[in-house]
């Protein structure tokens, strides 16, 4: 299949959905919605909503069935980036090639926009029409655990604690399983929960585990050898901040080998069943990407 075309078309679809959201569409100048809109539309690969769509297709449903989930994971992802860029965290000036939200607006508005994006994600989830109410509840529970103190937040806390500390490979894996992997896994598993497909839930969870680790290893590698113009952010920042990373621990070559290993494991997990094609292409994209 032409994955480049699929990635382009699905990204266009996600961006259309974001623009159609009333919050974004009717955002007034000076409002918190303006900051949400700026952050949501500042660019980005849209990989998490694409994983929702690919997982839905793998389950034999039209890829656009769970639009609310696609938006929810992108809103949560954007909130995490807005907060991660704040002076109290990574203190970044550039994100997706544009000034970060707190640089463009104010710190207070960036904090509030992040909070509103996170909250809005759960409003979207609660409005899912294309699944049974009890499955929607399970999906909301899964998403809340993935991004709360047992998932994303835990990963971020561990990541901050690991700065300038001695961290081993197994600890680094736990950080990334939570900080990066939890939301990817949620994007993949939630369509299975909503469609009551428990068998594929396991398979998608395993694929998501390897996807998240491969993605993060490549992210670490790009922070060393990537092209800032393509990435839309500065490189070398992990090293400057004393962050624990895969290339920092094992070198770029070994990190590449580890990413390859996760690519293979993700492919084995998903198998070659009908509908798995996009998931194969997406892990290839995650490992081979330059941005
Ligand atoms: C809750 C503040 C807070 C943080 C949670 C997700 C996260 C932890 C921090 C964001 C920064 C970061 C380096 C996260 C690791 C995951 C990652 C590499 C995110 C970037 O994802 P891409 O490349 O981003 O998909 P785009 O811009 O393409 O959407």
PDB file of C-alpha atoms and ligand atoms in Angstrom:
ATOM      1  CA  UNK A   1       0.000   0.000   0.000  1.00  0.00           C
ATOM      2  CA  UNK A   2       1.022   3.624  -0.469  1.00  0.00           C
ATOM      3  CA  UNK A   3       1.709   4.481   3.174  1.00  0.00           C
ATOM      4  CA  UNK A   4       2.847   8.007   2.353  1.00  0.00           C
ATOM      5  CA  UNK A   5      -0.572   8.681   0.831  1.00  0.00           C
ATOM      6  CA  UNK A   6      -2.378   7.026   3.755  1.00  0.00           C
ATOM      7  CA  UNK A   7      -0.386   9.129   6.237  1.00  0.00           C
ATOM      8  CA  UNK A   8      -1.119  12.316   4.278  1.00  0.00           C
ATOM      9  CA  UNK A   9      -4.834  11.583   3.883  1.00  0.00           C
ATOM     10  CA  UNK A  10      -5.383  10.496   7.484  1.00  0.00           C
ATOM     11  CA  UNK A  11      -3.472  13.549   8.745  1.00  0.00           C
ATOM     12  CA  UNK A  12      -5.716  15.773   6.626  1.00  0.00           C
ATOM     13  CA  UNK A  13      -8.790  14.015   8.047  1.00  0.00           C
ATOM     14  CA  UNK A  14      -7.612  14.508  11.653  1.00  0.00           C
ATOM     15  CA  UNK A  15      -6.865  18.182  11.016  1.00  0.00           C
ATOM     16  CA  UNK A  16     -10.291  18.637   9.450  1.00  0.00           C
ATOM     17  CA  UNK A  17     -11.878  17.075  12.566  1.00  0.00           C
ATOM     18  CA  UNK A  18      -9.888  19.401  14.832  1.00  0.00           C
ATOM     19  CA  UNK A  19     -10.937  22.465  12.804  1.00  0.00           C
ATOM     20  CA  UNK A  20     -14.574  21.346  12.893  1.00  0.00           C
ATOM     21  CA  UNK A  21     -14.528  21.133  16.687  1.00  0.00           C
ATOM     22  CA  UNK A  22     -16.603  24.054  18.028  1.00  0.00           C
ATOM     23  CA  UNK A  23     -13.903  24.859  20.583  1.00  0.00           C
ATOM     24  CA  UNK A  24     -11.408  25.445  17.802  1.00  0.00           C
ATOM     25  CA  UNK A  25     -13.814  26.834  15.233  1.00  0.00           C
ATOM     26  CA  UNK A  26     -15.309  29.511  17.487  1.00  0.00           C
ATOM     27  CA  UNK A  27     -12.119  30.399  19.427  1.00  0.00           C
ATOM     28  CA  UNK A  28     -12.162  34.119  20.320  1.00  0.00           C
ATOM     29  CA  UNK A  29      -8.998  36.192  20.420  1.00  0.00           C
ATOM     30  CA  UNK A  30      -7.641  36.315  23.984  1.00  0.00           C
ATOM     31  CA  UNK A  31      -9.544  33.210  25.086  1.00  0.00           C
ATOM     32  CA  UNK A  32      -8.134  29.936  26.387  1.00  0.00           C
ATOM     33  CA  UNK A  33      -9.633  28.338  23.261  1.00  0.00           C
ATOM     34  CA  UNK A  34      -7.294  30.475  21.145  1.00  0.00           C
ATOM     35  CA  UNK A  35      -4.300  28.924  22.928  1.00  0.00           C
ATOM     36  CA  UNK A  36      -5.814  25.431  22.535  1.00  0.00           C
ATOM     37  CA  UNK A  37      -6.367  26.091  18.844  1.00  0.00           C
ATOM     38  CA  UNK A  38      -2.833  27.415  18.357  1.00  0.00           C
ATOM     39  CA  UNK A  39      -1.315  24.364  20.033  1.00  0.00           C
ATOM     40  CA  UNK A  40      -3.555  21.852  18.258  1.00  0.00           C
ATOM     41  CA  UNK A  41      -2.948  23.323  14.826  1.00  0.00           C
ATOM     42  CA  UNK A  42       0.757  24.144  15.142  1.00  0.00           C
ATOM     43  CA  UNK A  43       1.642  21.017  13.136  1.00  0.00           C
ATOM     44  CA  UNK A  44       2.578  17.525  14.239  1.00  0.00           C
ATOM     45  CA  UNK A  45       2.562  14.053  12.760  1.00  0.00           C
ATOM     46  CA  UNK A  46      -0.888  13.072  14.176  1.00  0.00           C
ATOM     47  CA  UNK A  47       0.465   9.581  14.833  1.00  0.00           C
ATOM     48  CA  UNK A  48      -1.749   8.819  17.828  1.00  0.00           C
ATOM     49  CA  UNK A  49      -5.046   9.482  16.001  1.00  0.00           C
ATOM     50  CA  UNK A  50      -3.603   7.584  13.029  1.00  0.00           C
ATOM     51  CA  UNK A  51      -3.023   4.614  15.337  1.00  0.00           C
ATOM     52  CA  UNK A  52      -6.662   4.840  16.462  1.00  0.00           C
ATOM     53  CA  UNK A  53      -7.715   4.709  12.806  1.00  0.00           C
ATOM     54  CA  UNK A  54      -5.296   1.888  11.925  1.00  0.00           C
ATOM     55  CA  UNK A  55      -6.407  -0.159  14.938  1.00  0.00           C
ATOM     56  CA  UNK A  56     -10.067   0.395  14.006  1.00  0.00           C
ATOM     57  CA  UNK A  57      -9.372  -0.793  10.452  1.00  0.00           C
ATOM     58  CA  UNK A  58      -7.528  -3.840  11.859  1.00  0.00           C
ATOM     59  CA  UNK A  59     -10.712  -4.636  13.797  1.00  0.00           C
ATOM     60  CA  UNK A  60     -12.640  -4.672  10.529  1.00  0.00           C
ATOM     61  CA  UNK A  61     -14.445  -1.352  11.073  1.00  0.00           C
ATOM     62  CA  UNK A  62     -14.332   1.837   8.988  1.00  0.00           C
ATOM     63  CA  UNK A  63     -11.198   3.721  10.210  1.00  0.00           C
ATOM     64  CA  UNK A  64     -13.253   6.828  11.032  1.00  0.00           C
ATOM     65  CA  UNK A  65     -15.647   5.018  13.418  1.00  0.00           C
ATOM     66  CA  UNK A  66     -14.045   6.373  16.611  1.00  0.00           C
ATOM     67  CA  UNK A  67     -13.440  10.019  15.691  1.00  0.00           C
ATOM     68  CA  UNK A  68     -13.899  11.061  19.353  1.00  0.00           C
ATOM     69  CA  UNK A  69     -11.059   8.737  20.436  1.00  0.00           C
ATOM     70  CA  UNK A  70      -8.779  10.043  17.684  1.00  0.00           C
ATOM     71  CA  UNK A  71      -9.409  13.606  18.896  1.00  0.00           C
ATOM     72  CA  UNK A  72      -9.107  12.662  22.583  1.00  0.00           C
ATOM     73  CA  UNK A  73      -5.628  11.134  22.186  1.00  0.00           C
ATOM     74  CA  UNK A  74      -4.392  14.064  20.089  1.00  0.00           C
ATOM     75  CA  UNK A  75      -5.755  16.579  22.638  1.00  0.00           C
ATOM     76  CA  UNK A  76      -4.051  14.710  25.490  1.00  0.00           C
ATOM     77  CA  UNK A  77      -0.815  14.494  23.508  1.00  0.00           C
ATOM     78  CA  UNK A  78      -0.953  18.247  22.790  1.00  0.00           C
ATOM     79  CA  UNK A  79      -1.627  19.041  26.463  1.00  0.00           C
ATOM     80  CA  UNK A  80       1.427  16.973  27.456  1.00  0.00           C
ATOM     81  CA  UNK A  81       3.613  18.861  24.967  1.00  0.00           C
ATOM     82  CA  UNK A  82       2.324  22.293  26.088  1.00  0.00           C
ATOM     83  CA  UNK A  83       3.036  21.452  29.748  1.00  0.00           C
ATOM     84  CA  UNK A  84       6.334  19.702  28.980  1.00  0.00           C
ATOM     85  CA  UNK A  85       7.595  22.872  27.229  1.00  0.00           C
ATOM     86  CA  UNK A  86       6.916  25.114  30.263  1.00  0.00           C
ATOM     87  CA  UNK A  87       9.839  26.715  32.128  1.00  0.00           C
ATOM     88  CA  UNK A  88       9.150  24.462  35.146  1.00  0.00           C
ATOM     89  CA  UNK A  89       9.676  21.395  32.944  1.00  0.00           C
ATOM     90  CA  UNK A  90      11.814  21.395  29.779  1.00  0.00           C
ATOM     91  CA  UNK A  91      11.709  25.160  29.187  1.00  0.00           C
ATOM     92  CA  UNK A  92      11.561  24.964  25.392  1.00  0.00           C
ATOM     93  CA  UNK A  93      11.084  27.890  22.997  1.00  0.00           C
ATOM     94  CA  UNK A  94      10.238  25.874  19.905  1.00  0.00           C
ATOM     95  CA  UNK A  95       7.711  23.129  19.255  1.00  0.00           C
ATOM     96  CA  UNK A  96       6.616  21.786  15.881  1.00  0.00           C
ATOM     97  CA  UNK A  97       8.652  24.570  14.283  1.00  0.00           C
ATOM     98  CA  UNK A  98       6.677  27.323  16.053  1.00  0.00           C
ATOM     99  CA  UNK A  99       7.096  29.278  19.294  1.00  0.00           C
ATOM    100  CA  UNK A 100       5.865  27.189  22.242  1.00  0.00           C
ATOM    101  CA  UNK A 101       2.453  28.117  23.694  1.00  0.00           C
ATOM    102  CA  UNK A 102       3.865  29.936  26.739  1.00  0.00           C
ATOM    103  CA  UNK A 103       6.192  31.971  24.476  1.00  0.00           C
ATOM    104  CA  UNK A 104       3.384  32.890  22.099  1.00  0.00           C
ATOM    105  CA  UNK A 105       0.864  33.656  24.865  1.00  0.00           C
ATOM    106  CA  UNK A 106       1.670  33.573  28.596  1.00  0.00           C
ATOM    107  CA  UNK A 107       2.720  30.846  31.006  1.00  0.00           C
ATOM    108  CA  UNK A 108      -0.601  31.069  32.825  1.00  0.00           C
ATOM    109  CA  UNK A 109      -2.590  30.687  29.593  1.00  0.00           C
ATOM    110  CA  UNK A 110      -0.403  27.764  28.475  1.00  0.00           C
ATOM    111  CA  UNK A 111      -1.035  25.967  31.778  1.00  0.00           C
ATOM    112  CA  UNK A 112      -4.771  26.584  31.512  1.00  0.00           C
ATOM    113  CA  UNK A 113      -4.935  25.558  27.842  1.00  0.00           C
ATOM    114  CA  UNK A 114      -3.139  22.293  28.730  1.00  0.00           C
ATOM    115  CA  UNK A 115      -5.610  21.647  31.544  1.00  0.00           C
ATOM    116  CA  UNK A 116      -8.536  22.391  29.223  1.00  0.00           C
ATOM    117  CA  UNK A 117      -7.178  20.074  26.488  1.00  0.00           C
ATOM    118  CA  UNK A 118      -6.882  17.209  28.970  1.00  0.00           C
ATOM    119  CA  UNK A 119     -10.381  17.793  30.308  1.00  0.00           C
ATOM    120  CA  UNK A 120     -11.846  18.151  26.833  1.00  0.00           C
ATOM    121  CA  UNK A 121     -10.411  14.770  25.841  1.00  0.00           C
ATOM    122  CA  UNK A 122     -12.656  13.102  28.419  1.00  0.00           C
ATOM    123  CA  UNK A 123     -15.668  15.173  27.315  1.00  0.00           C
ATOM    124  CA  UNK A 124     -15.073  13.779  23.803  1.00  0.00           C
ATOM    125  CA  UNK A 125     -14.798  10.212  25.139  1.00  0.00           C
ATOM    126  CA  UNK A 126     -18.045  10.569  27.084  1.00  0.00           C
ATOM    127  CA  UNK A 127     -19.826  11.497  23.831  1.00  0.00           C
ATOM    128  CA  UNK A 128     -18.897   8.346  21.886  1.00  0.00           C
ATOM    129  CA  UNK A 129     -22.076   7.142  20.146  1.00  0.00           C
ATOM    130  CA  UNK A 130     -20.732   4.180  18.198  1.00  0.00           C
ATOM    131  CA  UNK A 131     -20.242   1.815  21.173  1.00  0.00           C
ATOM    132  CA  UNK A 132     -22.166   0.396  24.131  1.00  0.00           C
ATOM    133  CA  UNK A 133     -22.235   2.645  27.231  1.00  0.00           C
ATOM    134  CA  UNK A 134     -20.402   0.038  29.355  1.00  0.00           C
ATOM    135  CA  UNK A 135     -17.617  -0.224  26.745  1.00  0.00           C
ATOM    136  CA  UNK A 136     -17.321   3.577  26.664  1.00  0.00           C
ATOM    137  CA  UNK A 137     -16.849   3.493  30.451  1.00  0.00           C
ATOM    138  CA  UNK A 138     -14.111   0.833  30.146  1.00  0.00           C
ATOM    139  CA  UNK A 139     -12.400   2.896  27.463  1.00  0.00           C
ATOM    140  CA  UNK A 140     -12.491   6.032  29.635  1.00  0.00           C
ATOM    141  CA  UNK A 141     -11.102   4.066  32.558  1.00  0.00           C
ATOM    142  CA  UNK A 142      -8.288   2.690  30.373  1.00  0.00           C
ATOM    143  CA  UNK A 143      -7.435   6.146  29.017  1.00  0.00           C
ATOM    144  CA  UNK A 144      -7.462   7.772  32.467  1.00  0.00           C
ATOM    145  CA  UNK A 145      -5.069   5.109  33.809  1.00  0.00           C
ATOM    146  CA  UNK A 146      -2.822   5.435  30.769  1.00  0.00           C
ATOM    147  CA  UNK A 147      -2.367   9.190  31.168  1.00  0.00           C
ATOM    148  CA  UNK A 148      -2.639   9.563  34.943  1.00  0.00           C
ATOM    149  CA  UNK A 149      -0.370   8.840  37.880  1.00  0.00           C
ATOM    150  CA  UNK A 150       0.083   5.231  36.776  1.00  0.00           C
ATOM    151  CA  UNK A 151       1.076   6.132  33.208  1.00  0.00           C
ATOM    152  CA  UNK A 152       2.128   9.342  31.498  1.00  0.00           C
ATOM    153  CA  UNK A 153       2.484  11.340  34.734  1.00  0.00           C
ATOM    154  CA  UNK A 154       4.500   8.571  36.369  1.00  0.00           C
ATOM    155  CA  UNK A 155       6.804   8.483  33.313  1.00  0.00           C
ATOM    156  CA  UNK A 156       7.297  12.236  33.437  1.00  0.00           C
ATOM    157  CA  UNK A 157       8.047  12.194  37.190  1.00  0.00           C
ATOM    158  CA  UNK A 158      10.602   9.397  36.655  1.00  0.00           C
ATOM    159  CA  UNK A 159      12.072  11.267  33.693  1.00  0.00           C
ATOM    160  CA  UNK A 160      12.586  14.413  35.787  1.00  0.00           C
ATOM    161  CA  UNK A 161      14.160  12.361  38.594  1.00  0.00           C
ATOM    162  CA  UNK A 162      16.484  10.690  36.073  1.00  0.00           C
ATOM    163  CA  UNK A 163      18.019  13.997  34.953  1.00  0.00           C
ATOM    164  CA  UNK A 164      21.719  14.015  35.904  1.00  0.00           C
ATOM    165  CA  UNK A 165      21.294  10.665  37.705  1.00  0.00           C
ATOM    166  CA  UNK A 166      22.703   7.249  36.836  1.00  0.00           C
ATOM    167  CA  UNK A 167      19.983   5.282  35.095  1.00  0.00           C
ATOM    168  CA  UNK A 168      20.186   1.775  33.663  1.00  0.00           C
ATOM    169  CA  UNK A 169      18.534   0.395  30.544  1.00  0.00           C
ATOM    170  CA  UNK A 170      15.748  -1.385  32.429  1.00  0.00           C
ATOM    171  CA  UNK A 171      14.824   1.807  34.327  1.00  0.00           C
ATOM    172  CA  UNK A 172      14.888   3.815  31.102  1.00  0.00           C
ATOM    173  CA  UNK A 173      12.517   1.292  29.564  1.00  0.00           C
ATOM    174  CA  UNK A 174      10.050   1.822  32.437  1.00  0.00           C
ATOM    175  CA  UNK A 175      10.231   5.620  31.987  1.00  0.00           C
ATOM    176  CA  UNK A 176       9.459   5.326  28.285  1.00  0.00           C
ATOM    177  CA  UNK A 177       6.848   2.620  28.657  1.00  0.00           C
ATOM    178  CA  UNK A 178       4.925   5.173  30.738  1.00  0.00           C
ATOM    179  CA  UNK A 179       5.896   8.553  29.328  1.00  0.00           C
ATOM    180  CA  UNK A 180       5.654   7.672  25.658  1.00  0.00           C
ATOM    181  CA  UNK A 181       4.222   4.173  25.395  1.00  0.00           C
ATOM    182  CA  UNK A 182       1.094   4.477  27.529  1.00  0.00           C
ATOM    183  CA  UNK A 183      -0.705   6.887  25.176  1.00  0.00           C
ATOM    184  CA  UNK A 184       0.296   4.917  22.067  1.00  0.00           C
ATOM    185  CA  UNK A 185      -1.022   1.715  23.673  1.00  0.00           C
ATOM    186  CA  UNK A 186      -4.259   3.471  24.633  1.00  0.00           C
ATOM    187  CA  UNK A 187      -4.731   4.704  21.038  1.00  0.00           C
ATOM    188  CA  UNK A 188      -4.431   1.102  19.829  1.00  0.00           C
ATOM    189  CA  UNK A 189      -6.292  -0.773  22.557  1.00  0.00           C
ATOM    190  CA  UNK A 190      -9.285   1.559  23.021  1.00  0.00           C
ATOM    191  CA  UNK A 191     -10.895   0.700  19.636  1.00  0.00           C
ATOM    192  CA  UNK A 192     -10.734  -2.986  20.688  1.00  0.00           C
ATOM    193  CA  UNK A 193     -12.362  -2.159  24.040  1.00  0.00           C
ATOM    194  CA  UNK A 194     -15.088  -0.149  22.314  1.00  0.00           C
ATOM    195  CA  UNK A 195     -15.849  -2.909  19.851  1.00  0.00           C
ATOM    196  CA  UNK A 196     -15.704  -5.623  22.532  1.00  0.00           C
ATOM    197  CA  UNK A 197     -12.888  -7.479  20.724  1.00  0.00           C
ATOM    198  CA  UNK A 198     -10.945  -8.881  23.679  1.00  0.00           C
ATOM    199  CA  UNK A 199      -8.730 -11.189  21.640  1.00  0.00           C
ATOM    200  CA  UNK A 200      -7.348  -8.387  19.507  1.00  0.00           C
ATOM    201  CA  UNK A 201      -7.020  -6.176  22.582  1.00  0.00           C
ATOM    202  CA  UNK A 202      -4.045  -8.336  23.685  1.00  0.00           C
ATOM    203  CA  UNK A 203      -2.430  -8.311  20.261  1.00  0.00           C
ATOM    204  CA  UNK A 204      -2.831  -4.547  19.883  1.00  0.00           C
ATOM    205  CA  UNK A 205      -1.421  -4.002  23.391  1.00  0.00           C
ATOM    206  CA  UNK A 206       1.709  -6.016  22.544  1.00  0.00           C
ATOM    207  CA  UNK A 207       2.151  -4.207  19.244  1.00  0.00           C
ATOM    208  CA  UNK A 208       1.693  -0.886  21.119  1.00  0.00           C
ATOM    209  CA  UNK A 209       4.347  -1.824  23.653  1.00  0.00           C
ATOM    210  CA  UNK A 210       6.971  -2.300  20.922  1.00  0.00           C
ATOM    211  CA  UNK A 211       5.693   0.655  18.916  1.00  0.00           C
ATOM    212  CA  UNK A 212       6.120   2.993  21.911  1.00  0.00           C
ATOM    213  CA  UNK A 213       9.649   1.830  22.688  1.00  0.00           C
ATOM    214  CA  UNK A 214      10.758   1.912  19.032  1.00  0.00           C
ATOM    215  CA  UNK A 215       9.268   5.411  18.642  1.00  0.00           C
ATOM    216  CA  UNK A 216      11.060   6.741  21.726  1.00  0.00           C
ATOM    217  CA  UNK A 217      14.426   5.190  20.821  1.00  0.00           C
ATOM    218  CA  UNK A 218      14.214   6.854  17.393  1.00  0.00           C
ATOM    219  CA  UNK A 219      13.178  10.115  19.075  1.00  0.00           C
ATOM    220  CA  UNK A 220      16.314   9.918  21.237  1.00  0.00           C
ATOM    221  CA  UNK A 221      18.479   9.146  18.180  1.00  0.00           C
ATOM    222  CA  UNK A 222      17.009  12.092  16.241  1.00  0.00           C
ATOM    223  CA  UNK A 223      17.853  14.369  19.176  1.00  0.00           C
ATOM    224  CA  UNK A 224      21.507  13.449  18.508  1.00  0.00           C
ATOM    225  CA  UNK A 225      21.758  13.119  14.725  1.00  0.00           C
ATOM    226  CA  UNK A 226      18.459  14.544  13.387  1.00  0.00           C
ATOM    227  CA  UNK A 227      17.918  17.566  11.151  1.00  0.00           C
ATOM    228  CA  UNK A 228      16.480  20.478  13.221  1.00  0.00           C
ATOM    229  CA  UNK A 229      14.746  21.922  10.144  1.00  0.00           C
ATOM    230  CA  UNK A 230      12.856  18.660   9.559  1.00  0.00           C
ATOM    231  CA  UNK A 231      12.195  18.074  13.261  1.00  0.00           C
ATOM    232  CA  UNK A 232      10.929  21.601  13.928  1.00  0.00           C
ATOM    233  CA  UNK A 233      12.901  21.687  17.179  1.00  0.00           C
ATOM    234  CA  UNK A 234      16.480  21.974  18.331  1.00  0.00           C
ATOM    235  CA  UNK A 235      18.715  18.905  18.665  1.00  0.00           C
ATOM    236  CA  UNK A 236      21.290  18.121  21.367  1.00  0.00           C
ATOM    237  CA  UNK A 237      18.848  19.250  24.066  1.00  0.00           C
ATOM    238  CA  UNK A 238      18.703  15.847  25.829  1.00  0.00           C
ATOM    239  CA  UNK A 239      22.467  15.877  26.350  1.00  0.00           C
ATOM    240  CA  UNK A 240      22.436  19.523  27.521  1.00  0.00           C
ATOM    241  CA  UNK A 241      19.806  18.663  30.118  1.00  0.00           C
ATOM    242  CA  UNK A 242      21.604  15.527  31.261  1.00  0.00           C
ATOM    243  CA  UNK A 243      18.631  13.360  30.233  1.00  0.00           C
ATOM    244  CA  UNK A 244      18.894   9.604  30.298  1.00  0.00           C
ATOM    245  CA  UNK A 245      18.509   8.408  26.688  1.00  0.00           C
ATOM    246  CA  UNK A 246      19.155   5.255  24.652  1.00  0.00           C
ATOM    247  CA  UNK A 247      22.041   6.738  22.599  1.00  0.00           C
ATOM    248  CA  UNK A 248      23.457   8.198  25.819  1.00  0.00           C
ATOM    249  CA  UNK A 249      23.432   4.781  27.469  1.00  0.00           C
ATOM    250  CA  UNK A 250      24.361   2.441  24.625  1.00  0.00           C
ATOM    251  CA  UNK A 251      25.457   4.671  21.704  1.00  0.00           C
ATOM    252  CA  UNK A 252      23.624   5.519  18.477  1.00  0.00           C
ATOM    253  CA  UNK A 253      24.420   2.246  16.656  1.00  0.00           C
ATOM    254  CA  UNK A 254      23.216  -0.018  19.453  1.00  0.00           C
ATOM    255  CA  UNK A 255      20.146   2.213  19.923  1.00  0.00           C
ATOM    256  CA  UNK A 256      19.337   1.711  16.226  1.00  0.00           C
ATOM    257  CA  UNK A 257      19.673  -2.049  16.687  1.00  0.00           C
ATOM    258  CA  UNK A 258      17.258  -1.923  19.640  1.00  0.00           C
ATOM    259  CA  UNK A 259      14.729   0.055  17.561  1.00  0.00           C
ATOM    260  CA  UNK A 260      15.018  -2.593  14.810  1.00  0.00           C
ATOM    261  CA  UNK A 261      14.407  -5.297  17.386  1.00  0.00           C
ATOM    262  CA  UNK A 262      11.183  -3.573  18.514  1.00  0.00           C
ATOM    263  CA  UNK A 263      10.115  -3.152  14.879  1.00  0.00           C
ATOM    264  CA  UNK A 264      10.415  -6.907  14.347  1.00  0.00           C
ATOM    265  CA  UNK A 265       8.637  -7.729  17.605  1.00  0.00           C
ATOM    266  CA  UNK A 266       5.779  -5.341  16.796  1.00  0.00           C
ATOM    267  CA  UNK A 267       5.353  -7.008  13.400  1.00  0.00           C
ATOM    268  CA  UNK A 268       5.387 -10.479  14.907  1.00  0.00           C
ATOM    269  CA  UNK A 269       2.795  -9.405  17.506  1.00  0.00           C
ATOM    270  CA  UNK A 270       0.383  -8.098  14.880  1.00  0.00           C
ATOM    271  CA  UNK A 271       0.882 -10.955  12.390  1.00  0.00           C
ATOM    272  CA  UNK A 272      -0.237 -10.845   8.794  1.00  0.00           C
ATOM    273  CA  UNK A 273      -3.984 -11.024   9.273  1.00  0.00           C
ATOM    274  CA  UNK A 274      -6.251  -9.017   6.982  1.00  0.00           C
ATOM    275  CA  UNK A 275      -6.269  -5.361   8.014  1.00  0.00           C
ATOM    276  CA  UNK A 276      -2.785  -5.489   9.598  1.00  0.00           C
ATOM    277  CA  UNK A 277      -1.124  -3.779   6.630  1.00  0.00           C
ATOM    278  CA  UNK A 278      -1.418  -0.190   7.907  1.00  0.00           C
ATOM    279  CA  UNK A 279      -0.047  -1.191  11.314  1.00  0.00           C
ATOM    280  CA  UNK A 280       2.989  -2.750   9.589  1.00  0.00           C
ATOM    281  CA  UNK A 281       3.522   0.446   7.630  1.00  0.00           C
ATOM    282  CA  UNK A 282       3.098   2.639  10.708  1.00  0.00           C
ATOM    283  CA  UNK A 283       5.823   0.849  12.682  1.00  0.00           C
ATOM    284  CA  UNK A 284       8.060   1.155   9.615  1.00  0.00           C
ATOM    285  CA  UNK A 285       7.319   4.882   9.552  1.00  0.00           C
ATOM    286  CA  UNK A 286       8.014   5.222  13.316  1.00  0.00           C
ATOM    287  CA  UNK A 287      11.432   3.560  12.947  1.00  0.00           C
ATOM    288  CA  UNK A 288      12.501   5.043   9.582  1.00  0.00           C
ATOM    289  CA  UNK A 289      11.210   8.597  10.100  1.00  0.00           C
ATOM    290  CA  UNK A 290      13.444  11.684   9.950  1.00  0.00           C
ATOM    291  CA  UNK A 291      10.992  13.916  11.894  1.00  0.00           C
TER     292      UNK A 291
HETATM  293  C1  LIG B   1       2.118  15.496  31.560  1.00  0.00           C
HETATM  294  C2  LIG B   1       3.745  17.424  31.376  1.00  0.00           C
HETATM  295  C3  LIG B   1       3.393  16.040  31.074  1.00  0.00           C
HETATM  296  C4  LIG B   1       4.239  15.297  30.367  1.00  0.00           C
HETATM  297  C5  LIG B   1       4.034  13.896  30.036  1.00  0.00           C
HETATM  298  C6  LIG B   1       4.404  13.147  26.889  1.00  0.00           C
HETATM  299  C7  LIG B   1       5.246  13.833  27.880  1.00  0.00           C
HETATM  300  C8  LIG B   1       5.202  13.361  29.276  1.00  0.00           C
HETATM  301  C9  LIG B   1       6.033  14.868  27.565  1.00  0.00           C
HETATM  302  C10 LIG B   1       6.115  15.416  26.212  1.00  0.00           C
HETATM  303  C11 LIG B   1       7.519  15.514  25.684  1.00  0.00           C
HETATM  304  C12 LIG B   1       8.126  14.240  25.216  1.00  0.00           C
HETATM  305  C13 LIG B   1       9.532  14.300  24.736  1.00  0.00           C
HETATM  306  C14 LIG B   1       7.459  13.132  25.216  1.00  0.00           C
HETATM  307  C15 LIG B   1       7.927  11.835  24.764  1.00  0.00           C
HETATM  308  C16 LIG B   1       7.037  11.384  23.690  1.00  0.00           C
HETATM  309  C17 LIG B   1       7.336  12.108  22.444  1.00  0.00           C
HETATM  310  C18 LIG B   1       8.586  11.769  21.741  1.00  0.00           C
HETATM  311  C19 LIG B   1       6.512  13.046  22.021  1.00  0.00           C
HETATM  312  C20 LIG B   1       6.598  13.708  20.706  1.00  0.00           C
HETATM  313  O1  LIG B   1       5.658  13.052  19.899  1.00  0.00           O
HETATM  314  P1  LIG B   1       5.514  13.310  18.359  1.00  0.00           P
HETATM  315  O2  LIG B   1       6.861  13.247  17.724  1.00  0.00           O
HETATM  316  O3  LIG B   1       5.007  14.808  18.327  1.00  0.00           O
HETATM  317  O4  LIG B   1       4.481  12.407  17.824  1.00  0.00           O
HETATM  318  P2  LIG B   1       4.234  15.584  17.164  1.00  0.00           P
HETATM  319  O5  LIG B   1       4.697  17.015  17.317  1.00  0.00           O
HETATM  320  O6  LIG B   1       4.582  14.999  15.846  1.00  0.00           O
HETATM  321  O7  LIG B   1       2.778  15.456  17.488  1.00  0.00           O
END
